[in-house]
Amino acid sequence: MPNSPSRRPSTLAADKFRAAQRPLGVNAEPRPVTYPRTVPVGRGTSSYPAAARVSRPAVPPPPAASLPRAAATAASVASTARAERDSVLVTSVVVVFVMIAVVIAGLKVNGSMQQDRSRTAIAGTLSNVYEQQSAFRIINQRFATWPELKARGLSMPGEQRVVTSNASPSHWFMAVRDTNTGIVCSRTGELMDESPFERKPTCSDAGR
């Protein structure tokens, strides 16, 4: 018989023998030891397993009920600011109107006082005219015209002007105007007048 190649001794019987010698509940082959996978942290490597990483909890969104409340608060603040602006505006308008009223009242009072002074001044001028007319009537048996009184030296104050005048044997008339205020006062004299205050001048405002 020719030479056959050498066969490797079988290990089946040895394996069976070792298995029979192991206690019950022990696996035939030990499992390889595995280590937990590490995860990189920063520049180094953390020794904690990946499953042990602590994750930051997510911040929950604000509850839906707070949104209407915030909107109502903002609307209330805006309404308050608008009311304050309106109040300041109304107060400013009232103050301006009060100031205007005070100025107008002051101007009216000042104008009224000036008119009163004008009336008093013209009344004094007409009283002087009465004295001159009385003297002229004694000499000439009649009353004088304005040019005749001027010739005798009677003059008007600088702000007064003779508007009209006339004279007759029985009476005289003269109207004098104040150029500053426009007040016009007139008076009539009669033969029977006993004093310059017996007849009061009649006065009117400018434009009347």
GROMACS .gro file of C-alpha atoms in nm, residues 42-166:
model
  125
   42GLY     CA    1  -1.289   6.903   2.505
   43ARG     CA    2  -0.930   6.824   2.425
   44GLY     CA    3  -0.901   6.505   2.631
   45THR     CA    4  -1.107   6.192   2.659
   46SER     CA    5  -1.369   6.141   2.926
   47SER     CA    6  -1.363   5.820   3.127
   48TYR     CA    7  -1.741   5.818   3.148
   49PRO     CA    8  -1.937   5.599   2.908
   50ALA     CA    9  -2.139   5.759   2.635
   51ALA     CA   10  -2.462   5.650   2.800
   52ALA     CA   11  -2.365   5.833   3.120
   53ARG     CA   12  -2.337   6.178   2.960
   54VAL     CA   13  -2.555   6.439   3.129
   55SER     CA   14  -2.762   6.632   2.875
   56ARG     CA   15  -2.888   6.985   2.952
   57PRO     CA   16  -3.262   6.986   2.986
   58ALA     CA   17  -3.445   7.187   2.723
   59VAL     CA   18  -3.610   7.508   2.844
   60PRO     CA   19  -3.983   7.472   2.797
   61PRO     CA   20  -4.158   7.752   2.604
   62PRO     CA   21  -4.361   7.999   2.805
   63PRO     CA   22  -4.712   7.885   2.870
   64ALA     CA   23  -4.968   8.005   2.624
   65ALA     CA   24  -5.169   8.177   2.901
   66SER     CA   25  -4.885   8.428   2.971
   67LEU     CA   26  -4.887   8.569   2.618
   68PRO     CA   27  -5.231   8.738   2.641
   69ARG     CA   28  -5.140   8.871   2.985
   70ALA     CA   29  -4.817   9.023   2.851
   71ALA     CA   30  -5.004   9.176   2.558
   72ALA     CA   31  -5.264   9.321   2.795
   73THR     CA   32  -4.988   9.469   3.014
   74ALA     CA   33  -4.820   9.630   2.714
   75ALA     CA   34  -5.153   9.771   2.595
   76SER     CA   35  -5.221   9.911   2.944
   77VAL     CA   36  -4.879  10.080   2.955
   78ALA     CA   37  -4.932  10.231   2.610
   79SER     CA   38  -5.279  10.352   2.708
   80THR     CA   39  -5.144  10.514   3.025
   81ALA     CA   40  -4.865  10.689   2.832
   82ARG     CA   41  -5.115  10.813   2.574
   83ALA     CA   42  -5.346  10.942   2.847
   84GLU     CA   43  -5.055  11.128   3.009
   85ARG     CA   44  -4.961  11.288   2.677
   86ASP     CA   45  -5.322  11.393   2.619
   87SER     CA   46  -5.341  11.539   2.969
   88VAL     CA   47  -5.021  11.740   2.915
   89LEU     CA   48  -5.152  11.864   2.579
   90VAL     CA   49  -5.486  11.972   2.726
   91THR     CA   50  -5.312  12.145   3.017
   92SER     CA   51  -5.079  12.330   2.779
   93VAL     CA   52  -5.372  12.446   2.564
   94VAL     CA   53  -5.562  12.567   2.871
   95VAL     CA   54  -5.255  12.756   2.998
   96VAL     CA   55  -5.207  12.921   2.658
   97PHE     CA   56  -5.572  13.029   2.643
   98VAL     CA   57  -5.555  13.165   2.998
   99MET     CA   58  -5.242  13.363   2.914
  100ILE     CA   59  -5.405  13.502   2.600
  101ALA     CA   60  -5.715  13.597   2.798
  102VAL     CA   61  -5.502  13.772   3.060
  103VAL     CA   62  -5.313  13.966   2.792
  104ILE     CA   63  -5.635  14.068   2.616
  105ALA     CA   64  -5.793  14.173   2.946
  106GLY     CA   65  -5.482  14.377   3.029
  107LEU     CA   66  -5.493  14.547   2.690
  108LYS     CA   67  -5.863  14.626   2.732
  109VAL     CA   68  -5.806  14.770   3.078
  110ASN     CA   69  -5.513  14.976   2.954
  111GLY     CA   70  -5.713  15.099   2.656
  112SER     CA   71  -6.007  15.186   2.877
  113MET     CA   72  -5.783  15.384   3.109
  114GLN     CA   73  -5.633  15.573   2.815
  115GLN     CA   74  -5.980  15.656   2.685
  116ASP     CA   75  -6.084  15.782   3.026
  117ARG     CA   76  -5.775  16.005   3.037
  118SER     CA   77  -5.857  16.133   2.689
  119ARG     CA   78  -6.214  16.220   2.788
  120THR     CA   79  -6.089  16.402   3.097
  121ALA     CA   80  -5.829  16.595   2.897
  122ILE     CA   81  -6.076  16.702   2.626
  123ALA     CA   82  -6.328  16.803   2.890
  124GLY     CA   83  -6.062  17.030   3.040
  125THR     CA   84  -5.993  17.181   2.695
  126LEU     CA   85  -6.362  17.253   2.637
  127SER     CA   86  -6.389  17.414   2.980
  128ASN     CA   87  -6.103  17.645   2.878
  129VAL     CA   88  -6.291  17.721   2.554
  130TYR     CA   89  -6.597  17.817   2.763
  131GLU     CA   90  -6.388  18.068   2.960
  132GLN     CA   91  -6.251  18.223   2.638
  133GLN     CA   92  -6.599  18.238   2.481
  134SER     CA   93  -6.743  18.409   2.787
  135ALA     CA   94  -6.473  18.676   2.776
  136PHE     CA   95  -6.516  18.728   2.401
  137ARG     CA   96  -6.898  18.751   2.440
  138ILE     CA   97  -6.869  19.031   2.698
  139ILE     CA   98  -6.652  19.237   2.464
  140ASN     CA   99  -6.813  19.160   2.126
  141GLN     CA  100  -7.170  19.066   2.223
  142ARG     CA  101  -7.136  18.739   2.040
  143PHE     CA  102  -6.942  18.414   2.057
  144ALA     CA  103  -6.613  18.367   1.869
  145THR     CA  104  -6.520  18.126   1.595
  146TRP     CA  105  -6.224  17.894   1.637
  147PRO     CA  106  -5.989  18.109   1.424
  148GLU     CA  107  -6.080  18.410   1.639
  149LEU     CA  108  -6.004  18.215   1.956
  150LYS     CA  109  -5.669  18.105   1.811
  151ALA     CA  110  -5.590  18.468   1.731
  152ARG     CA  111  -5.652  18.552   2.095
  153GLY     CA  112  -5.389  18.291   2.196
  154LEU     CA  113  -5.601  17.980   2.265
  155SER     CA  114  -5.421  17.662   2.163
  156MET     CA  115  -5.489  17.289   2.179
  157PRO     CA  116  -5.265  17.030   2.345
  158GLY     CA  117  -5.037  16.849   2.104
  159GLU     CA  118  -5.252  16.531   2.084
  160GLN     CA  119  -5.583  16.720   2.036
  161ARG     CA  120  -5.733  16.855   1.716
  162VAL     CA  121  -6.046  17.062   1.651
  163VAL     CA  122  -6.279  16.854   1.435
  164THR     CA  123  -6.547  17.118   1.382
  165SER     CA  124  -6.669  17.441   1.538
  166ASN     CA  125  -6.922  17.717   1.482
   0.00000   0.00000   0.00000
